Amino acid sequence: MKTGYKRIGTLGAAFLLSVSLAAGAAAAQAQAQTEEQSALVTESMTSEREKAQQEFLDIFTQRFAFEGEGTREKPFLINDYEDLCRLRDSVNVGVTYETVCFRQTAPIEMEDENWTPIGDRSEQLVFKGTYDGGGFGLSGVCIDTEKAALFGYLDGTVQNLGIESGLIRGTDAAAIAASAGSQSKIINCYNLAEIRGENSAAGIVTDSSGSLLYCRNLGKLEAGTEETFVAGICHKGSASIRDCSAARQQQNVTPAFFTGELIHVSSTDSDEQMERSIQSGYGNWADYRKLELVQLSDLVQMNCQEGRLFFEGDGPEKVFLSESRIGDLPPLCLGGCALLVLILVAWKTLSSGKMSEKTEAKSEAGAKKDQKKSGKAAGLKRTEEKGSAETVTAGSGTADGSEKTDGSEKAARRRLRICQAAGCVLTLTLTFGGFTAICSVMKNKNRDGIVNYKHFYEQEAGSTDVLFLGSSKMGMNIDGETLWTRYGLTSYDLWAGYQTFWSTYDFLTEAIRVSKPRVAVLDVSAFSYGSDYSTGHKKILNTFGLKMGPAKLQAVLHSCEAEELSDYLLEFPLFHERYANLTETDFKEPAIHFNMGYNSRYGRKDIAYDLSGLEDLSMRAPDEKELYYLQKIIDLCKEEEIELLLIKTQSPTWSKEKGLYNFTRWFAGENDVPYLDLNELQEETGFTSQDFMPDAVHLNMYGGRKNAEYLGRYILENFQVDTEKTETLQDKWNETAAIITNSFIRVIDDNEDYFDELRRDKKTVIAVPYGMNGKKTKSYRRLFDQLVGTEYECWDKADYCYGEEEQRTFQLGSTELTVTKEYDQMIIDVKNDKKVTMTESGTAIIVYDEVTDRLVDIALFTESKDYKIVHGY
């Protein structure tokens, strides 16, 4: 029996083992299949992404493949349906065509294909150019989508275009545009197609905050439900609508949703009357030229073509492709005229003196001639003996006297003219000097762009190894002190808030003239700004720091409209009213030059850092103006033999903008320029989400140091940079590095961070406890535990004896300070500077820097605040 049981047990164990092995094999096979399927899915997804990327590149590289030049004089021509599709596809990958002009040359049959609108507001894909229908129309229009219209998102101009036939339907439907921005203009357009909307149906545009002029709707508007809003011209928004009409008693707008302006807007019952109106150009065009309409001042000339009204030459010039805007600079004549007036005044003053001198000389010569004639006449009447002698004597005496008188008068007049000229020069000098002094006080002193560029002019030529260019994301995200102390690289951060690529180009142009760098590092965050950011304050940051010259003129031309040019060139018109807003800082010179432009910050916050875009290979086209000037920066660096590195610093919104930076990588490769996206290099840099500032935009000093560590290695490994420096430059940069860390120490508000910094930087540290009376609390001991690893001196003798004071003087370089421990307080007296008083038990930490020979900090750790750091100096 036992043997049987054993056999049964053995067989059972074998069975279980075989089942287990089979299950394991099946599981392994299933896992292998899963991994294989996952690999296939990943490969398929990658293939799809690469395919989408290639489709983007095919569209983007053909974005200007139109006949013409895209300017107002020579617009790109839309000759057929294929050209119209190319325009649509380009806008829908991000090309805005800002300032670019198109003109349709013939009627276009849409072939009843379902049309994808040009642009999409939800994706911020927008058309900003000018589309001139040329008096022609589109027929067979078929659109069936949520936001249905020819243009999904318009912030440019559409004019002289008709929708001849078709069916447009969607949740919100209109003929010309589903959504139109504040810069949009829809001029002389009409619709004859049928429009059906579930939520709203409008004849011309669904939602607009721009302008509409001379538009007509004769097409049928059909409501999808009883709650559908129907409007002949515009459903909602704040548009300015003038001289527009809708047919069949359609209400032109939806009163409950429209808050704009209606002028000469009407409707008609008669289809024939409407059609006649379209064919006749809506009346006498000469009368329309007299109308004043907001944002439509660029209507230059109106004619009729094939019975329809259109505007000749409408559309802005493509400024960024043609930098010759000097014709837009009549305000610049102001300075030249003023100088000319001064020259004329000076010339008039001097010439009037010369003229009076000539006049007086002529009058004197005439007087002498008259005198001679009268002398001769008198001699004939007198006796020969007596008269001749008297005449000679009298004549000679008069001549001598007059010569002496004339000489003294000339000298006096000369002295008077010299005094007048000197007075004029002195007055002008004092006036100009006073005006300059007032301007220097009132002028904007932002660290961004203005002050840091002002101090860049002080740099020794050739002293900059690496020039960092870009917006605040460059000026605050890479630590120049680390580049110097770790790698011996000198650097300067030449940045300004929201700096676009054209501003960067102007900054670089001037930098090459002042102190040509060996390497230029450019942050590409400007691709996410677009070209519509330019508020007055940001234009100030990107122009005021430059000295008057070609680069400044260029910067103002690139950034400002024609009517703003004189203000931004002369500058004082923009700040001459700041009298009431002046503060103490306006009278001080910011010390950013010690930091070489780097704006170090302290602060920690765990920011939600979305890196889901790591696998995203999609592309999106950047703003054309930004791209144009990035190309110019690349070309300029190659021309000047400056090695260029493009980077993207860390950003919490990076994943949302990944398409732009995928494009940047491709564009950099096309131009043979290296590109680093630091968002993709977290492992290499050691970056974490706690390296952001609380503003969730910029990096703190810790993030800046990590970036500098990585970039320093990269630059030395990939670029030719000579790290040998003169003794003078070494001393200057040792001081700069010390100042950067000193300023950082003074703002740290966390004990652990504070003592970590003291250990890192090897400052002279003195610890002075007060009020312990032999009682060492746990917090007190913990404070000194944190000082472990820091070289420090501790003055820790008995604090006081009743009625007596303990006092000690420390000589720290040129700084002398005296510590006095009294019965109820401790006073740290920094000679000729400041007194710091501690009135409760605690410890004072005194920090001194030998490199700069400056007292860096006096930090107070008191018992009542649980020994949390408080800066007292």
Short mmCIF file of N, CA, C and O in Angstrom, two decimals, residues 615-669:
data_model
loop_
_atom_site.label_atom_id
_atom_site.label_comp_id
_atom_site.label_asym_id
_atom_site.label_seq_id
_atom_site.Cartn_x
_atom_site.Cartn_y
_atom_site.Cartn_z
N GLU A 615 7.42 60.88 -27.09
CA GLU A 615 7.19 60.01 -28.24
C GLU A 615 6.49 60.73 -29.39
O GLU A 615 6.21 60.12 -30.43
N ASP A 616 6.20 61.97 -29.21
CA ASP A 616 5.46 62.72 -30.23
C ASP A 616 6.41 63.16 -31.34
O ASP A 616 7.37 63.90 -31.09
N LEU A 617 6.17 62.72 -32.54
CA LEU A 617 7.01 63.09 -33.69
C LEU A 617 6.33 64.09 -34.61
O LEU A 617 6.87 64.43 -35.66
N SER A 618 5.15 64.55 -34.23
CA SER A 618 4.42 65.48 -35.10
C SER A 618 5.16 66.80 -35.22
O SER A 618 5.97 67.16 -34.37
N MET A 619 4.87 67.52 -36.27
CA MET A 619 5.51 68.81 -36.51
C MET A 619 4.46 69.89 -36.70
O MET A 619 3.36 69.63 -37.16
N ARG A 620 4.88 71.10 -36.33
CA ARG A 620 4.03 72.25 -36.56
C ARG A 620 4.90 73.40 -37.03
O ARG A 620 5.96 73.66 -36.46
N ALA A 621 4.46 74.08 -38.07
CA ALA A 621 5.25 75.17 -38.62
C ALA A 621 5.22 76.38 -37.70
O ALA A 621 4.16 76.73 -37.18
N PRO A 622 6.36 77.02 -37.47
CA PRO A 622 6.39 78.24 -36.65
C PRO A 622 5.97 79.45 -37.46
O PRO A 622 5.73 79.35 -38.68
N ASP A 623 5.88 80.58 -36.78
CA ASP A 623 5.57 81.84 -37.46
C ASP A 623 6.65 82.12 -38.51
O ASP A 623 7.84 81.98 -38.26
N GLU A 624 6.22 82.55 -39.70
CA GLU A 624 7.16 82.75 -40.80
C GLU A 624 8.19 83.83 -40.50
O GLU A 624 9.36 83.73 -40.88
N LYS A 625 7.79 84.89 -39.81
CA LYS A 625 8.73 85.96 -39.50
C LYS A 625 9.80 85.46 -38.53
O LYS A 625 10.98 85.78 -38.68
N GLU A 626 9.38 84.67 -37.55
CA GLU A 626 10.35 84.10 -36.62
C GLU A 626 11.33 83.20 -37.37
O GLU A 626 12.54 83.25 -37.15
N LEU A 627 10.80 82.36 -38.24
CA LEU A 627 11.64 81.43 -38.98
C LEU A 627 12.61 82.17 -39.89
O LEU A 627 13.78 81.79 -40.03
N TYR A 628 12.14 83.23 -40.51
CA TYR A 628 12.99 84.02 -41.41
C TYR A 628 14.20 84.57 -40.67
O TYR A 628 15.34 84.50 -41.15
N TYR A 629 13.96 85.10 -39.46
CA TYR A 629 15.08 85.70 -38.72
C TYR A 629 15.96 84.65 -38.05
O TYR A 629 17.15 84.90 -37.83
N LEU A 630 15.43 83.49 -37.75
CA LEU A 630 16.29 82.41 -37.28
C LEU A 630 17.26 82.03 -38.40
O LEU A 630 18.46 81.80 -38.15
N GLN A 631 16.78 81.98 -39.61
CA GLN A 631 17.66 81.68 -40.74
C GLN A 631 18.73 82.76 -40.88
O GLN A 631 19.90 82.45 -41.16
N LYS A 632 18.36 84.01 -40.68
CA LYS A 632 19.34 85.09 -40.76
C LYS A 632 20.40 84.98 -39.65
O LYS A 632 21.58 85.29 -39.86
N ILE A 633 19.97 84.56 -38.46
CA ILE A 633 20.92 84.36 -37.36
C ILE A 633 21.91 83.26 -37.73
O ILE A 633 23.13 83.40 -37.53
N ILE A 634 21.40 82.16 -38.28
CA ILE A 634 22.26 81.06 -38.69
C ILE A 634 23.25 81.52 -39.75
O ILE A 634 24.46 81.24 -39.67
N ASP A 635 22.76 82.24 -40.75
CA ASP A 635 23.63 82.72 -41.82
C ASP A 635 24.67 83.71 -41.30
O ASP A 635 25.83 83.69 -41.74
N LEU A 636 24.26 84.58 -40.37
CA LEU A 636 25.20 85.56 -39.82
C LEU A 636 26.32 84.87 -39.05
O LEU A 636 27.49 85.25 -39.17
N CYS A 637 25.98 83.85 -38.26
CA CYS A 637 27.00 83.13 -37.50
C CYS A 637 27.98 82.41 -38.43
O CYS A 637 29.20 82.39 -38.18
N LYS A 638 27.47 81.83 -39.51
CA LYS A 638 28.36 81.18 -40.46
C LYS A 638 29.27 82.20 -41.15
O LYS A 638 30.47 81.96 -41.34
N GLU A 639 28.70 83.34 -41.48
CA GLU A 639 29.49 84.40 -42.13
C GLU A 639 30.59 84.92 -41.21
O GLU A 639 31.72 85.18 -41.65
N GLU A 640 30.29 85.06 -39.91
CA GLU A 640 31.26 85.60 -38.95
C GLU A 640 32.10 84.50 -38.30
O GLU A 640 32.89 84.78 -37.41
N GLU A 641 31.90 83.25 -38.73
CA GLU A 641 32.64 82.10 -38.20
C GLU A 641 32.44 81.96 -36.68
O GLU A 641 33.37 81.72 -35.93
N ILE A 642 31.18 82.14 -36.26
CA ILE A 642 30.79 81.92 -34.87
C ILE A 642 30.06 80.58 -34.82
O ILE A 642 29.13 80.35 -35.59
N GLU A 643 30.48 79.69 -33.93
CA GLU A 643 29.81 78.40 -33.81
C GLU A 643 28.49 78.59 -33.07
O GLU A 643 28.46 79.18 -31.99
N LEU A 644 27.43 78.08 -33.64
CA LEU A 644 26.07 78.29 -33.12
C LEU A 644 25.51 76.99 -32.58
O LEU A 644 25.63 75.93 -33.21
N LEU A 645 24.88 77.08 -31.41
CA LEU A 645 24.18 75.95 -30.80
C LEU A 645 22.76 76.39 -30.48
O LEU A 645 22.56 77.40 -29.80
N LEU A 646 21.77 75.66 -30.98
CA LEU A 646 20.37 75.92 -30.65
C LEU A 646 19.95 75.00 -29.51
O LEU A 646 20.27 73.80 -29.52
N ILE A 647 19.25 75.54 -28.52
CA ILE A 647 18.79 74.73 -27.40
C ILE A 647 17.34 75.09 -27.07
O ILE A 647 16.86 76.17 -27.43
N LYS A 648 16.68 74.19 -26.38
CA LYS A 648 15.37 74.46 -25.78
C LYS A 648 15.48 74.11 -24.30
O LYS A 648 15.70 72.96 -23.94
N THR A 649 15.36 75.12 -23.46
CA THR A 649 15.45 74.87 -22.02
C THR A 649 14.12 74.30 -21.51
O THR A 649 13.11 74.32 -22.20
N GLN A 650 14.15 73.82 -20.28
CA GLN A 650 13.01 73.10 -19.72
C GLN A 650 11.79 74.01 -19.58
O GLN A 650 11.91 75.18 -19.19
N SER A 651 10.63 73.44 -19.89
CA SER A 651 9.37 74.18 -19.80
C SER A 651 8.25 73.22 -19.41
O SER A 651 8.13 72.14 -20.00
N PRO A 652 7.42 73.58 -18.43
CA PRO A 652 6.29 72.70 -18.05
C PRO A 652 5.29 72.49 -19.17
O PRO A 652 4.56 71.51 -19.17
N THR A 653 5.24 73.42 -20.13
CA THR A 653 4.28 73.31 -21.24
C THR A 653 4.92 72.73 -22.49
O THR A 653 4.34 72.82 -23.57
N TRP A 654 6.08 72.14 -22.33
CA TRP A 654 6.85 71.67 -23.48
C TRP A 654 6.07 70.68 -24.34
O TRP A 654 6.11 70.76 -25.57
N SER A 655 5.36 69.75 -23.72
CA SER A 655 4.65 68.72 -24.50
C SER A 655 3.61 69.34 -25.43
O SER A 655 3.37 68.83 -26.53
N LYS A 656 2.98 70.43 -24.99
CA LYS A 656 1.97 71.08 -25.83
C LYS A 656 2.60 71.74 -27.05
O LYS A 656 1.94 71.97 -28.06
N GLU A 657 3.89 72.07 -26.94
CA GLU A 657 4.58 72.80 -28.01
C GLU A 657 5.55 71.88 -28.76
O GLU A 657 6.36 72.36 -29.55
N LYS A 658 5.46 70.58 -28.52
CA LYS A 658 6.46 69.66 -29.05
C LYS A 658 6.55 69.72 -30.56
O LYS A 658 7.63 69.55 -31.14
N GLY A 659 5.42 69.93 -31.23
CA GLY A 659 5.45 70.00 -32.69
C GLY A 659 6.39 71.07 -33.20
O GLY A 659 7.08 70.89 -34.21
N LEU A 660 6.43 72.22 -32.51
CA LEU A 660 7.33 73.30 -32.91
C LEU A 660 8.79 72.90 -32.76
O LEU A 660 9.63 73.25 -33.60
N TYR A 661 9.09 72.16 -31.69
CA TYR A 661 10.49 71.82 -31.42
C TYR A 661 10.94 70.60 -32.23
O TYR A 661 12.14 70.46 -32.51
N ASN A 662 10.01 69.74 -32.63
CA ASN A 662 10.35 68.72 -33.61
C ASN A 662 10.72 69.38 -34.93
O ASN A 662 11.66 68.96 -35.61
N PHE A 663 9.97 70.41 -35.28
CA PHE A 663 10.29 71.16 -36.50
C PHE A 663 11.67 71.81 -36.36
O PHE A 663 12.47 71.80 -37.31
N THR A 664 11.96 72.37 -35.18
CA THR A 664 13.24 73.03 -34.96
C THR A 664 14.40 72.06 -35.18
O THR A 664 15.42 72.41 -35.78
N ARG A 665 14.23 70.82 -34.67
CA ARG A 665 15.28 69.82 -34.85
C ARG A 665 15.52 69.56 -36.34
O ARG A 665 16.67 69.48 -36.79
N TRP A 666 14.43 69.43 -37.08
CA TRP A 666 14.56 69.20 -38.53
C TRP A 666 15.23 70.41 -39.20
O TRP A 666 16.15 70.25 -40.00
N PHE A 667 14.78 71.61 -38.85
CA PHE A 667 15.30 72.82 -39.47
C PHE A 667 16.79 73.00 -39.15
O PHE A 667 17.58 73.40 -40.01
N ALA A 668 17.16 72.70 -37.91
CA ALA A 668 18.58 72.81 -37.52
C ALA A 668 19.42 71.83 -38.33
O ALA A 668 20.52 72.16 -38.80
N GLY A 669 18.89 70.60 -38.51
CA GLY A 669 19.61 69.62 -39.30
C GLY A 669 19.78 70.06 -40.74
O GLY A 669 20.83 69.83 -41.35
#
